[in-house]
Each structure stands twice: as structure tokens, then as C-alpha cells.
GROMACS .gro file of C-alpha atoms in nm:
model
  434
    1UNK     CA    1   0.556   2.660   0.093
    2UNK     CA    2   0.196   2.643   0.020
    3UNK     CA    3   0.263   2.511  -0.374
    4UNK     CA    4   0.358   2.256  -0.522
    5UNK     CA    5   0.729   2.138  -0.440
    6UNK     CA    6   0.967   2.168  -0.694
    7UNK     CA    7   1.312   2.282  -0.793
    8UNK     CA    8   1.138   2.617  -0.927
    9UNK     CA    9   0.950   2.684  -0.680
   10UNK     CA   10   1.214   2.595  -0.387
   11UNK     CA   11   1.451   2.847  -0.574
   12UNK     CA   12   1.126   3.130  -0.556
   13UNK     CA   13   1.117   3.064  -0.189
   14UNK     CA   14   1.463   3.041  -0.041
   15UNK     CA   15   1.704   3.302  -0.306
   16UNK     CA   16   1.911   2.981  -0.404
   17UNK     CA   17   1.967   3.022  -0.799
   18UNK     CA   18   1.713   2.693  -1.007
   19UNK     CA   19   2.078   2.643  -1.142
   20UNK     CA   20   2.238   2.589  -0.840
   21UNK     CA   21   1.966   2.316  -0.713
   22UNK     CA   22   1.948   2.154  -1.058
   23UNK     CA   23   2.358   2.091  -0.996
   24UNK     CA   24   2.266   1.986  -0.636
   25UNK     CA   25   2.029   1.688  -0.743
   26UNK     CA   26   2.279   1.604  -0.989
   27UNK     CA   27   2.516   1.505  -0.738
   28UNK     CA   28   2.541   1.169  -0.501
   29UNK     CA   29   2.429   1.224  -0.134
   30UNK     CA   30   2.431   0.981   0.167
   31UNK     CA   31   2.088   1.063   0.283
   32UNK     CA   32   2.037   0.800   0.547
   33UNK     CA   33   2.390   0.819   0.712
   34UNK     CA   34   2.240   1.235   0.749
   35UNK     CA   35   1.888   1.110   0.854
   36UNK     CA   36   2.083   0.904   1.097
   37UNK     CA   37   2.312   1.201   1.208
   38UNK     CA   38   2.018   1.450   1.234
   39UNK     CA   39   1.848   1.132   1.438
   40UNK     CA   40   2.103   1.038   1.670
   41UNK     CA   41   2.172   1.409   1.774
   42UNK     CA   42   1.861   1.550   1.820
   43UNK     CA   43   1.635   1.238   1.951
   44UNK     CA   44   1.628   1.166   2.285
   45UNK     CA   45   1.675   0.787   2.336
   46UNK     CA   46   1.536   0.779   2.711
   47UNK     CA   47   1.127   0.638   2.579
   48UNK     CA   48   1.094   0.310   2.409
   49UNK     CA   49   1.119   0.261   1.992
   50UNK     CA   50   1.018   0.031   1.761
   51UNK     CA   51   1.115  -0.051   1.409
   52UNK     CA   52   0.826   0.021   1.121
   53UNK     CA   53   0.835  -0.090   0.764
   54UNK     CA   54   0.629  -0.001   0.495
   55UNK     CA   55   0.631   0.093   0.130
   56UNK     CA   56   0.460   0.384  -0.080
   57UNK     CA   57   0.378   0.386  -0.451
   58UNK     CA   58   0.319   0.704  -0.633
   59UNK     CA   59   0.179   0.658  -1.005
   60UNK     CA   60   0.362   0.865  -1.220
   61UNK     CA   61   0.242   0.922  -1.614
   62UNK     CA   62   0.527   0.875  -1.916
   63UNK     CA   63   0.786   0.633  -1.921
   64UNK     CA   64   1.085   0.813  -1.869
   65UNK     CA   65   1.097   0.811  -1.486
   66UNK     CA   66   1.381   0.602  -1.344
   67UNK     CA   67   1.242   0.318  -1.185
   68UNK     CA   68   0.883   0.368  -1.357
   69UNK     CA   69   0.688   0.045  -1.329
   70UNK     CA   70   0.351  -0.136  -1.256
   71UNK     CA   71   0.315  -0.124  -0.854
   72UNK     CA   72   0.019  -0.206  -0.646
   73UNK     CA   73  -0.112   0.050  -0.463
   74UNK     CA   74  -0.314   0.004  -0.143
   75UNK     CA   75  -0.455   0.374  -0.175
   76UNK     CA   76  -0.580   0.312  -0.520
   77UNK     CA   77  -0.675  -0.096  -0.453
   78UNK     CA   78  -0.523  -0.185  -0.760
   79UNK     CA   79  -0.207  -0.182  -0.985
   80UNK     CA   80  -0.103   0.152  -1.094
   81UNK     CA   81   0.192   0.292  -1.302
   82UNK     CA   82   0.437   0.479  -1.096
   83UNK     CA   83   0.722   0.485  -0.923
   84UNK     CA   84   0.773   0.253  -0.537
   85UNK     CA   85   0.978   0.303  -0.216
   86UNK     CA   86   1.023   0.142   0.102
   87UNK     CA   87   1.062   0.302   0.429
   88UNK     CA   88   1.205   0.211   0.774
   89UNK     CA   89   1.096   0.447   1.044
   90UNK     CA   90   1.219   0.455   1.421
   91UNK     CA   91   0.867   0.515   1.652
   92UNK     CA   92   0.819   0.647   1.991
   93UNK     CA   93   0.610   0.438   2.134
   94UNK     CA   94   0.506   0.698   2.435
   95UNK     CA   95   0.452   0.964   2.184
   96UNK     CA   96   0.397   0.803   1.823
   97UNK     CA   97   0.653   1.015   1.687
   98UNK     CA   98   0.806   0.920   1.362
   99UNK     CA   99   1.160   0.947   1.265
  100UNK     CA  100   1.223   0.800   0.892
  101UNK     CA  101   1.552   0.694   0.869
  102UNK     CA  102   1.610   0.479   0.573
  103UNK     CA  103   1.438   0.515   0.206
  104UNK     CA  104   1.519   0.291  -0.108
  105UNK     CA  105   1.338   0.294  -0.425
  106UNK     CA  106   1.203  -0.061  -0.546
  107UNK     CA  107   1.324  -0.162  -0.855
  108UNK     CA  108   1.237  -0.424  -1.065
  109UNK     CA  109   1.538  -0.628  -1.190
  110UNK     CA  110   1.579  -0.899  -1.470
  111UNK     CA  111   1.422  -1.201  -1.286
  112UNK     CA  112   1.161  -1.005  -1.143
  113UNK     CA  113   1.032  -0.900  -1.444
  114UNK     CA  114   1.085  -1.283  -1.559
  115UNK     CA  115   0.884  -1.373  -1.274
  116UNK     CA  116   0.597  -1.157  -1.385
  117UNK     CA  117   0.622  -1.240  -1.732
  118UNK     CA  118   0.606  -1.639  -1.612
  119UNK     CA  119   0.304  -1.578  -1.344
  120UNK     CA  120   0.129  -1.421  -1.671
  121UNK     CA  121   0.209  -1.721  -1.915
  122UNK     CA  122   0.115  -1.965  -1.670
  123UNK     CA  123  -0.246  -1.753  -1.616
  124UNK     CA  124  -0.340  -1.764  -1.957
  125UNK     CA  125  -0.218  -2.107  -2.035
  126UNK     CA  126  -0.473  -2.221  -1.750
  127UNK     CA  127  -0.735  -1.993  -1.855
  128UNK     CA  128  -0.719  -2.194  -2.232
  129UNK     CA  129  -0.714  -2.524  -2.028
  130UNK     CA  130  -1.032  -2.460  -1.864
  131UNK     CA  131  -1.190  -2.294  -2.158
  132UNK     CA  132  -1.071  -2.619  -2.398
  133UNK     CA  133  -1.201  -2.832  -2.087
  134UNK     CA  134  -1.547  -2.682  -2.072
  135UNK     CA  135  -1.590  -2.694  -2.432
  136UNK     CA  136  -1.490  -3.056  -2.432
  137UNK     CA  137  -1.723  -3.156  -2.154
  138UNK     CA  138  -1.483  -3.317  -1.941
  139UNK     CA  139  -1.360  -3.190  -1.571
  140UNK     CA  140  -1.097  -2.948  -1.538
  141UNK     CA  141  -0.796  -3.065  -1.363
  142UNK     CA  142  -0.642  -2.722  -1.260
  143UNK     CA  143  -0.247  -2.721  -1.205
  144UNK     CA  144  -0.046  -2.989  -1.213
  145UNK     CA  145   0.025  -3.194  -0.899
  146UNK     CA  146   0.386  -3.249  -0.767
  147UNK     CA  147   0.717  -3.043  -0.748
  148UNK     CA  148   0.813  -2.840  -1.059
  149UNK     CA  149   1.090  -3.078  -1.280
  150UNK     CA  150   1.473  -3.078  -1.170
  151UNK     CA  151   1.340  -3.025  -0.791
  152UNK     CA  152   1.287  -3.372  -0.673
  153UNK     CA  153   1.575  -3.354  -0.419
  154UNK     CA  154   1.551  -3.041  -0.300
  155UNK     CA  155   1.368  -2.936   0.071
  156UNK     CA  156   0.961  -2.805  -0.037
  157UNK     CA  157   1.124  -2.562   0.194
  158UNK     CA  158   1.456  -2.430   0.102
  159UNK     CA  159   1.300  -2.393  -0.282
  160UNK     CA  160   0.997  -2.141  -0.132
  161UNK     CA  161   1.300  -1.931   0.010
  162UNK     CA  162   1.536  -1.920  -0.291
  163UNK     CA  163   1.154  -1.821  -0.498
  164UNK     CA  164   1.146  -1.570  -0.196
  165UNK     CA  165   1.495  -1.406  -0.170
  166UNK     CA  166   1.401  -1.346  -0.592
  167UNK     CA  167   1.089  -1.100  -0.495
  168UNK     CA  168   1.171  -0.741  -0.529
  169UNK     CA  169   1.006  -0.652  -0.204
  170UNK     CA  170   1.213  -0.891   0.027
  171UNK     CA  171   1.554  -0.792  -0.118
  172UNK     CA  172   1.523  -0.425  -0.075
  173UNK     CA  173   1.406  -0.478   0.297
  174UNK     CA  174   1.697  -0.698   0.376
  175UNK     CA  175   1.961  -0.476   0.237
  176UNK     CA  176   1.805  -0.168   0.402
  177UNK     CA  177   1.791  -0.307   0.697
  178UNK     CA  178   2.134  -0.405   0.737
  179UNK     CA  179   2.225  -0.082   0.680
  180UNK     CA  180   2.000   0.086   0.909
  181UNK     CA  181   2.140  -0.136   1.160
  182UNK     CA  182   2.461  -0.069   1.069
  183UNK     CA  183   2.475   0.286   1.202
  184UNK     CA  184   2.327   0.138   1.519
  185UNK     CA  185   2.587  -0.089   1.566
  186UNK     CA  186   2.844   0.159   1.508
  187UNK     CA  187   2.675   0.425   1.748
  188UNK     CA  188   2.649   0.445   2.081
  189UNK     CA  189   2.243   0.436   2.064
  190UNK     CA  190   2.023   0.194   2.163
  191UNK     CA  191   1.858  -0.037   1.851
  192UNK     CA  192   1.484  -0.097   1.893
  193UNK     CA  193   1.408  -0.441   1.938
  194UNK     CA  194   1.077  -0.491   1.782
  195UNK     CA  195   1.035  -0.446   1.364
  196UNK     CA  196   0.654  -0.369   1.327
  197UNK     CA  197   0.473  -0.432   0.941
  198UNK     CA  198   0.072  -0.459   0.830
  199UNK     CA  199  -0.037  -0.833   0.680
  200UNK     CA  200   0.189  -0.795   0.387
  201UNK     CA  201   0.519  -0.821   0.633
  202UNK     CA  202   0.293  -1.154   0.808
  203UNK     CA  203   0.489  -1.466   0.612
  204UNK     CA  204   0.774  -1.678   0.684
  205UNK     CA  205   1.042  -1.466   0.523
  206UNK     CA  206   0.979  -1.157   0.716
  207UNK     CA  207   1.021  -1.372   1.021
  208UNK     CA  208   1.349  -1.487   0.874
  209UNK     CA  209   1.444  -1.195   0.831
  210UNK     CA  210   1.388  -1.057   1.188
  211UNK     CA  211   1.512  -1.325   1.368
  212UNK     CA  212   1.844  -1.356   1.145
  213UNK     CA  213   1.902  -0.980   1.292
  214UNK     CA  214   1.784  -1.003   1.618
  215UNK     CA  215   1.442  -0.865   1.630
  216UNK     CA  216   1.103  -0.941   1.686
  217UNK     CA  217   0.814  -0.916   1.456
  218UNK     CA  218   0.501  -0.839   1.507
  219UNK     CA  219   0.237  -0.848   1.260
  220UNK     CA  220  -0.122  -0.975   1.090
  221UNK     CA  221  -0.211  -1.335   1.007
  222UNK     CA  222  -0.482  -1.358   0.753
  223UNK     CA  223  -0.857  -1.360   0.931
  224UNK     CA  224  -0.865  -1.795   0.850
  225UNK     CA  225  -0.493  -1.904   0.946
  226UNK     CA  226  -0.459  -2.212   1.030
  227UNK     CA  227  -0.360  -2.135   1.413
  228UNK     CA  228  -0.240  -2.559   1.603
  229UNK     CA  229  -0.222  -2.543   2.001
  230UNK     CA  230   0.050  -2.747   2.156
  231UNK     CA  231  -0.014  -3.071   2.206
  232UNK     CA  232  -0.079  -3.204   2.584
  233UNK     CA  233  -0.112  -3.496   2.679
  234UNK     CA  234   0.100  -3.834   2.698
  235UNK     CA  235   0.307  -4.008   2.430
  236UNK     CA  236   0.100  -4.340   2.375
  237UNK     CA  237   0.283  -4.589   2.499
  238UNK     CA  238   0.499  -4.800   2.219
  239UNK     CA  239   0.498  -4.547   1.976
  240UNK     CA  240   0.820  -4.483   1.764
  241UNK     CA  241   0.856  -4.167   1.588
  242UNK     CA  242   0.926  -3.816   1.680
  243UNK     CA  243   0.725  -3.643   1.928
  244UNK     CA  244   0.363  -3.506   1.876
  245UNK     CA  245   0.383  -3.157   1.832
  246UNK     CA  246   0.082  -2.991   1.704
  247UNK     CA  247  -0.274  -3.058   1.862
  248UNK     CA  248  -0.593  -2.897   1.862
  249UNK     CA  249  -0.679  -2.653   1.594
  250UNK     CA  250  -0.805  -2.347   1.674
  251UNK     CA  251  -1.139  -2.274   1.565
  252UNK     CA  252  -1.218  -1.878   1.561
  253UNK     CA  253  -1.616  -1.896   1.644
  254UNK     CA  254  -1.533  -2.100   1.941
  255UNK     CA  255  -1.228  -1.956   2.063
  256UNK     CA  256  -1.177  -2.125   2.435
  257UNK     CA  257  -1.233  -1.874   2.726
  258UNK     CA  258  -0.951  -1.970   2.951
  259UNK     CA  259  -0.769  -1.722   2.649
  260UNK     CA  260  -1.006  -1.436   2.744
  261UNK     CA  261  -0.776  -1.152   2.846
  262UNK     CA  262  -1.023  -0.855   2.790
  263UNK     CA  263  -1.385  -0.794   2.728
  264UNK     CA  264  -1.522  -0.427   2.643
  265UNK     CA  265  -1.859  -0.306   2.525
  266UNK     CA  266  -1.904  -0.013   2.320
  267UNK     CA  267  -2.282   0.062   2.185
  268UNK     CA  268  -2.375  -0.292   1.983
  269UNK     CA  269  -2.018  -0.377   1.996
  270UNK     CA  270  -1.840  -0.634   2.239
  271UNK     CA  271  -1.463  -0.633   2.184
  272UNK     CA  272  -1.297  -0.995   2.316
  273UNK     CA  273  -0.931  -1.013   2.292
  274UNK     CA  274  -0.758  -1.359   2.324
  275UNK     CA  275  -0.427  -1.426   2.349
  276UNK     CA  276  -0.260  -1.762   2.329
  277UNK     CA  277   0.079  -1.929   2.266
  278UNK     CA  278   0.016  -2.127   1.858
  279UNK     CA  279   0.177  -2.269   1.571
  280UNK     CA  280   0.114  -2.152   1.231
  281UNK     CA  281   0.349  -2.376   0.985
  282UNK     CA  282   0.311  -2.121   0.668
  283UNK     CA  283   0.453  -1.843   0.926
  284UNK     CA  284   0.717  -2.020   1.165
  285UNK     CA  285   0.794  -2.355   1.282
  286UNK     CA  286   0.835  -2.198   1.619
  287UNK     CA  287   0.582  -2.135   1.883
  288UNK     CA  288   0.392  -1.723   1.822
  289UNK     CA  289   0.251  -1.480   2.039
  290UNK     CA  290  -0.118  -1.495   1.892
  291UNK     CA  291  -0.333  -1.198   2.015
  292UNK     CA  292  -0.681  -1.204   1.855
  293UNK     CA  293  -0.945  -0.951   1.863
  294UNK     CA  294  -1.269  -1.054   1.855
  295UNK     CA  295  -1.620  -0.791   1.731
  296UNK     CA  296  -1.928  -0.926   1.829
  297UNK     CA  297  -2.267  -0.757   1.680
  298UNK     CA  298  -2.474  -0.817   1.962
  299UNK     CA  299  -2.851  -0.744   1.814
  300UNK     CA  300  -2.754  -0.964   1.488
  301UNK     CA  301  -2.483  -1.150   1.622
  302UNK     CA  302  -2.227  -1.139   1.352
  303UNK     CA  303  -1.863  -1.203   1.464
  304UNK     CA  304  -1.560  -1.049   1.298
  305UNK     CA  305  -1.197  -1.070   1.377
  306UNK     CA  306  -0.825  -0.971   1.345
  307UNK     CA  307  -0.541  -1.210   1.461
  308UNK     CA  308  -0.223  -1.011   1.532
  309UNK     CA  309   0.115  -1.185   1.610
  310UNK     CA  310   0.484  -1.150   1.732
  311UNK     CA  311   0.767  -1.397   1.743
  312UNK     CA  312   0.834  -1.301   2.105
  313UNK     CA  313   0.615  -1.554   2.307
  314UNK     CA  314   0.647  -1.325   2.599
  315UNK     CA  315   0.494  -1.051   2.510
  316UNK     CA  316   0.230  -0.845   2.665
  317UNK     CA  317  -0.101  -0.841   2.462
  318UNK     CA  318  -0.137  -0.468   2.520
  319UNK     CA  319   0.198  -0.385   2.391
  320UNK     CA  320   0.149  -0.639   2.069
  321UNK     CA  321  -0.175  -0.424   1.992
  322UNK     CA  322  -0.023  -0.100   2.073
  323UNK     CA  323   0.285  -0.200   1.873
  324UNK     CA  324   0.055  -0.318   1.576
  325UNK     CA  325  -0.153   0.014   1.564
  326UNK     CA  326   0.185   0.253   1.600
  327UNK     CA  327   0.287   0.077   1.256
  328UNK     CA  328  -0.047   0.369   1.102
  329UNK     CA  329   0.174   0.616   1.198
  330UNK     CA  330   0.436   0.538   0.883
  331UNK     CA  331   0.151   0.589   0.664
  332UNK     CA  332   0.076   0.945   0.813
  333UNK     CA  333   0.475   1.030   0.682
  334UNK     CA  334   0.387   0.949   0.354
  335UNK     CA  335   0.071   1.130   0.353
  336UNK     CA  336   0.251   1.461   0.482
  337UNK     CA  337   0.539   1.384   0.263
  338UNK     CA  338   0.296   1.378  -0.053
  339UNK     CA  339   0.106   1.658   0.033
  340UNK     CA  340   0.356   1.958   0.155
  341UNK     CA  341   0.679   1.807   0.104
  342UNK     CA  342   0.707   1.729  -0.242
  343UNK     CA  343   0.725   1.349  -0.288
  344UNK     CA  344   0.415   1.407  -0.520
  345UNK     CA  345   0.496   1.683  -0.692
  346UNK     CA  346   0.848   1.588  -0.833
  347UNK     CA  347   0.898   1.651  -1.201
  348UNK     CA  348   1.258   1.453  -1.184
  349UNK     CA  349   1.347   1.131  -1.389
  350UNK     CA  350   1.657   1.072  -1.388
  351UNK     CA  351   1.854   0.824  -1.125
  352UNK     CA  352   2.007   1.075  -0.940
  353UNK     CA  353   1.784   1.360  -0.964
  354UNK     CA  354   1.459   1.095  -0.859
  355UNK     CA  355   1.668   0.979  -0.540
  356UNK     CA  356   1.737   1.319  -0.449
  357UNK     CA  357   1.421   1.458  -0.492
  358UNK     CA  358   1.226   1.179  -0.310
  359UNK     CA  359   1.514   1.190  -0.019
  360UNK     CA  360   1.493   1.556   0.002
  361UNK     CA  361   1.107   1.514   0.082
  362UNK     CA  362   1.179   1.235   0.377
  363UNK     CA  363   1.436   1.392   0.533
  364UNK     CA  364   1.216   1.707   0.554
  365UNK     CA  365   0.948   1.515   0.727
  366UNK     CA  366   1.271   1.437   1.005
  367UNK     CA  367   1.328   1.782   1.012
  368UNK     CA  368   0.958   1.876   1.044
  369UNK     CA  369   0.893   1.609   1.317
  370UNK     CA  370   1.243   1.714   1.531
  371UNK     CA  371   1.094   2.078   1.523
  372UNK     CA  372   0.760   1.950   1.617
  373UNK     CA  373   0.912   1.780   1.937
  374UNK     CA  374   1.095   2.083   2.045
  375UNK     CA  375   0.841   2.343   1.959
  376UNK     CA  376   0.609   2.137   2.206
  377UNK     CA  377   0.884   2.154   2.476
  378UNK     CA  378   0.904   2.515   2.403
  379UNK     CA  379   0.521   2.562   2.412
  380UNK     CA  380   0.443   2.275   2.669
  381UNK     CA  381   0.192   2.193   2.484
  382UNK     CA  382   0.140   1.835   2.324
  383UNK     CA  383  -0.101   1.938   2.083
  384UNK     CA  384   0.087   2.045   1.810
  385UNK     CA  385   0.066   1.893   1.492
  386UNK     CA  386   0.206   1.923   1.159
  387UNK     CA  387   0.040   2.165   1.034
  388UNK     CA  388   0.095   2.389   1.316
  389UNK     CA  389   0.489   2.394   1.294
  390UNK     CA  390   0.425   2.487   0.888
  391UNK     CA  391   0.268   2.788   1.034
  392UNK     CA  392   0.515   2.911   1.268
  393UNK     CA  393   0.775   2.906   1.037
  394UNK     CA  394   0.550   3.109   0.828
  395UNK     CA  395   0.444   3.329   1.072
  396UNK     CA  396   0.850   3.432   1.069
  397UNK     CA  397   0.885   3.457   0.714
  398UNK     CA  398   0.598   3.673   0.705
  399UNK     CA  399   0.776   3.862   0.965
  400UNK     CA  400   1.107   3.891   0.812
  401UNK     CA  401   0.954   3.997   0.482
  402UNK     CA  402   0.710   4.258   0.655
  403UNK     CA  403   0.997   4.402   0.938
  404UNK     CA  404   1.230   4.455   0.582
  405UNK     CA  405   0.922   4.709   0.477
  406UNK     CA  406   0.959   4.922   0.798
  407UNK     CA  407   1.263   5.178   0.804
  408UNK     CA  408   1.340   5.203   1.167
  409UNK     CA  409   1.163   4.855   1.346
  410UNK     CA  410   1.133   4.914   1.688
  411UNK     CA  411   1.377   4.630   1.917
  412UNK     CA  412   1.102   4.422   2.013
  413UNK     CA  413   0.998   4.342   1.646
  414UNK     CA  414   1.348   4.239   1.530
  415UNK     CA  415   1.276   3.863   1.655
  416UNK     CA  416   1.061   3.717   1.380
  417UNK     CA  417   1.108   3.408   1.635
  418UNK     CA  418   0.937   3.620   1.913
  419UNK     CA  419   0.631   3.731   1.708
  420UNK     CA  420   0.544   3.345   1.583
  421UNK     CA  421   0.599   3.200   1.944
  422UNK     CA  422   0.358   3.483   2.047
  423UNK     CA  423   0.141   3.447   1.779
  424UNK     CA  424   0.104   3.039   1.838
  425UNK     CA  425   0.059   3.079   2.189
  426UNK     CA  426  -0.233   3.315   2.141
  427UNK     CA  427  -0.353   3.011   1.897
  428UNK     CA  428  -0.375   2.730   2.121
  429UNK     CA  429  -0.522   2.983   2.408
  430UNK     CA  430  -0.800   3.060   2.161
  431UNK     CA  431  -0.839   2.689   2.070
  432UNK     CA  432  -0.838   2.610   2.448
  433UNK     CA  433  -1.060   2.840   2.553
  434UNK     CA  434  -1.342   2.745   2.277
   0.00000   0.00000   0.00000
């Protein structure tokens, strides 16, 4: 299809009556135990796969769309009106294929729109203080020190996770992901190991969440986290207490060279990565794979850097960076998915009708990237992209619909699947060639 995706327009291309589809979206449909199906039987499971995790926010106008609320948007760097979902994707990591499996739309419930309403008040109630404050002449004292009241016996700790298990974000991630891994345990196919998310995954309750089902994370700390070596040395002798822990805190201008694990240079660019074994107490109380990459303008002499991470201390720093850089390949699904498969264009708003539509769209993007792999068998070719399987399917409608014009077709035109193959083939020697 080469317009917008809709129910109309779906009913133009394939012959199914509008009415038929409108009674088909009105209708309850497991989509990820069939994304799972289609997965299972037509992925092979010999290459390695990791987990990715991401969500996509599409603003919508009206208010009528289920689900219709104020999401930020990392396209559009700030908070738009639309509708949310979060995705979990299995990824070759040989290929960087992408096979979404699970989809769920966020939804904001009761206490999460408390929550907002509460971060708001509390805002503009210190926005008055500091205005009063000014006005008055005397220093501003900015919140209030201390726990919040009816707290003072409960762990600093266990009351960030019950604020945590109240965000929207967190909840729909851990109940997708028990489902995904669900049909893993129930199959007889392997379950990645490794759950891969950008900075917004990088806190405590992700890690939680990955280690309470077996998996490793692997993420981004923020460029100045506080990053504690283990301590080495001797206890001094006499002291009582429990055992030093943390020592010497990392300091990212000066990063110690006995970490040095690769140094490139690329024009005016020298790439250092470092990798090291730290705490970070805001992430995990245990020991993390730290892997940081270090940019170094040589003429002016500015220094930049990333700090990736994993909760598996064993890790190889190539595989945490490749890992981290496959998780760009979820966004590429919802790109594709906005632009030819219809998760932008859908004019639903109902429950039902949303879900299906969006669903439709995701699992088409499974379809698409199944076809892809075994067109490129077909072809043995590993060039093919997206765009070029949209083509060769309609290179054979174009054939169908032309081969119904002719009264007596000769044999060798009767395979519409014959003339795209052909026609492809002659495509990628052209390409080749030039």
C-alpha cells in the first residue's frame, strides 16, 4: 500500500468488504500469543538474541481516543498529546533483525494521574515560596528536609520502590514481561538472556526487575554518576563495624589507564574505552559491568563521554557495546511501523478497535521482517531492506492485476512470484554493478 493505512483503504486493496474489517477490530484478539506463534515457527533459534524494550508515543488530536493522554515524546523533545505503547522485541544479534513480540498501550490510571496532579501542586507551591522569599529579602530554603510524615519507620529504600511500582511505565513493563516470558517457558525455545533499554531503563527498578526474572541488563548511566571502586586494602586494625566496601571514586577526566581496553583514532577524534568492575548505589547495591567510552578532541582538547552498564560483571566490553547499540534497532520498527504500516495513520478510538489497529501494524512489521529473512535466503543476498520486500510484493500484484488483462497468458507469465524474483534480481545486479 503506498497510502495511508486504514480500514478503507485496506478494504480498496485486498476485496475484504470495510464492513467486514470494522466487525474484525471489534472483536478481542490474542496478538502476542500469534506474534509468538508466527515467531517460534518461522525464526531460527541457532544465532544469539537479546531482549529490547522501548516505548513509542504518537500525538493524536481530540479527546476521544482510548488511552489519549499527555506523553513525552523523545522525537518531539517535549510533552505531546497522544496516545503511548511499549514494546518488547527479540534481536538477532548476528543480523540485527527485529522480531516484536509483545505490545501494550500505557495507560494512565487513578494514582498516576494523582501523582501528576501532586508533582504539579508541589511545583507551584515552591515557585510562590521562592517568589514570597525574594520579595521578603530573606534566603530561600527550598524543600523541606527529612522523610515525608507517617514514614519515620519505614526503609528510605523500600518507600522509593512502593513510589516506583506506582509509575505507569514500570507496571506495564513488568506485566509484559511476564507474559512474554511466559510463552518461553512454556515452549521449547531458548529465552534470551540479556534485556537491553536506552538511559531511561538505567535505575534501580529496571535492575529489579531483570534480576527478579533472570536476566541481565544492560544499559546507560547518566554522563556524572557517581561510579565507587572496591575498596583494597586492609581492615585497620581494631576497628568494629562492618566491612569497608566502597573506595575510590571514579573521576571521568582522569579515568586510570590500567582500565584502557581500546584506543582508536578517527580524523580529530580519539575513542578510549574503559571498562571496570563499580558500584553505583542509586543503580544497584551490587558490583556492575561499567564500560565507558571516552571522545577526545585532539586540536581543542575537549573530552566527552558515555558510560554504558550491565549487571553481568562478566561480560565482554565488545558485546556490552554491541548489545547497547542493537537496542537502535527497536526504534527503526516504530519508524517503519509509522510510516507504511499504519500505526500513524489510525483513525480508531475506541478500546478495542485502538488495540487492534495498533497490533495489526506490529505484527505486520513480524511479518515484513520474516519475509525479509527468507527473501534474502532466496536471493542470497543480505542487502535487502524494507523497502525492498514492499516492492516485491508489489511487483506481484502488479503482475496479477496486469496477467488478468491478457486473454491467453503464455505459461511462463502465470507466476507473478517468478516475474518479481526476476525483476529484484535484475535490481540488485544493477545496484551492484554501479
Amino acid at each position: 500500500m503506498g497510502n495511508a493505512v486504514t480500514t478503507r483503504s485496506i478494504a480498496r486493496v485486498s476485496g475484504i468488504a470495510e464492513r467486514t474489517l470494522h466487525r474484525f477490530y471489534a472483536k478481542t484478539h490474542q496478538w502476542d500469543e500469534i506474534r509468538f506463534m508466527l515467531y517460534e515457527h518461522s525464526v531460527s533459534e541457532e544465532l544469539e538474541e537479546i531482549f529490547g524494550i522501548d516505548e513509542v508515543v504518537e500525538d493524536k488530536c481530540g479527546k476521544s481516543t482510548y488511552g489519549m493522554g499527555l506523553f513525552f515524546g523523545g522525537l518531539y523533545k517535549k510533552v505531546v498529546k497522544g496516545v503511548a505503547f511499549f514494546q518488547i522485541s527479540a534481536i538477532n544479534v548476528q543480523t540485527g533483525a527485529s522480531y516484536p513480540l509483545g505490545l501494550i498501550q500505557l495507560i494512565k490510571d487513578e494514582n498516576d494521574k494523582k501523582k501528576n496532579l501532586d508533582l504539579k501542586t508541589k511545583k507551584a507551591d515552591l515557585a510562590e515560596r521562592k517568589t514570597a522569599a525574594a520579595k521578603a529579602g530573606i534566603a530561600f530554603e527550598g524543600l523541606p528536609k527529612g522523610r515525608k510524615k507517617g514514614q519515620a519507620n519505614v526503609p528510605k529504600d523500600a518507600t522509593d520502590a512502593l513510589d516506583a511500582h506506582d509509575s505507569m511505565l514500570l507496571r506495564h513493563t513488568k506485566g509484559l514481561l511476564t507474559r512474554i516470558l511466559g510463552f518461553f517457558a512454556t515452549s521449547k525455545r531458548t529465552c534470551p538472556k540479556y534485556i537491553v533499554g536506552d538511559g531511561a531503563f538505567g535505575n534501580q527498578h529496571y535492575v529489579t526487575v531483570a534480576t527478579e526474572n533472570n536476566l541481565h541488563l544492560v544499559s546507560k548511566l547518566k554522563h556524572n554518576a557517581s561510579l565507587k571502586l572496591p575498596f583494597v586494602g586492609e581492615r585497620p586494625k581494631g576497628k568494629k563495624g562492618p566491612c569497608t566496601i566502597y573506595g575510590e571514586t571514579i573521576k571521568y577526566n582522569n579515568l586510570p589507564k590500567k582500565y584502557l581496553v581500546d584506543s582508536t583514532t578517527e580524523g580529530n577524534i580519539r575513542t578510549n574505552t574503559y571498562q571496570f568492575k563499580a558500584y553505583n548505589t542509586t543503580v544497584s547495591k551490587k558490583l556492575l559491568n561499567i564500560v565507558v567510552i571516552q571522545h577526545l578532541h585532539l586540536p581543542t582538547g575537549d573530552i566527552s563521554h558515555v558510560v554504558l552498564f550491565s549487571t553481568n560483571v562478566d561480560l565482554h566490553w565488545e558485546k556490552l557495546i554491541k548489545y547497547y547499540q542493537l537496542r537502535n534497532v527497536i526504534e527503526i520498527d516504530f519508524r517503519e511501523s509509522k510510516q507504511y504500516l499504519g500505526l500513524r495513520d489510525f483513525k480508531n478510538y475506541k478500546e478495542k478497535q485502538v488495540t487492534n489497529a495498533v497490533n495489526i501494524a506490529v505484527t505486520s512489521k513480524l511479518v515484513s521482517q520474516i519475509m525479509q529473512t527468507n527473501l534474502q535466503h532466496l536471493l542470497g543476498t543480505n542487502e535487502l531492506s524494507f523497502l525492498d520486500v514492499r516492492a516485491y510484493y508489489r511487483a506481484q500484484l502488479y503482475a496479477q492485476n496486469l496477467l488478468k488483462l491478457i486473454p491467453n497468458p503464455p505459461i511462463q507469465l502465470l507466476n507473478p512470484h517468478l516475474i518479481a524474483k526476476l525483476a529484484l534480481t535484475e535490481a540488485i545486479n544493477l545496484k551492484n554493478a554501479a
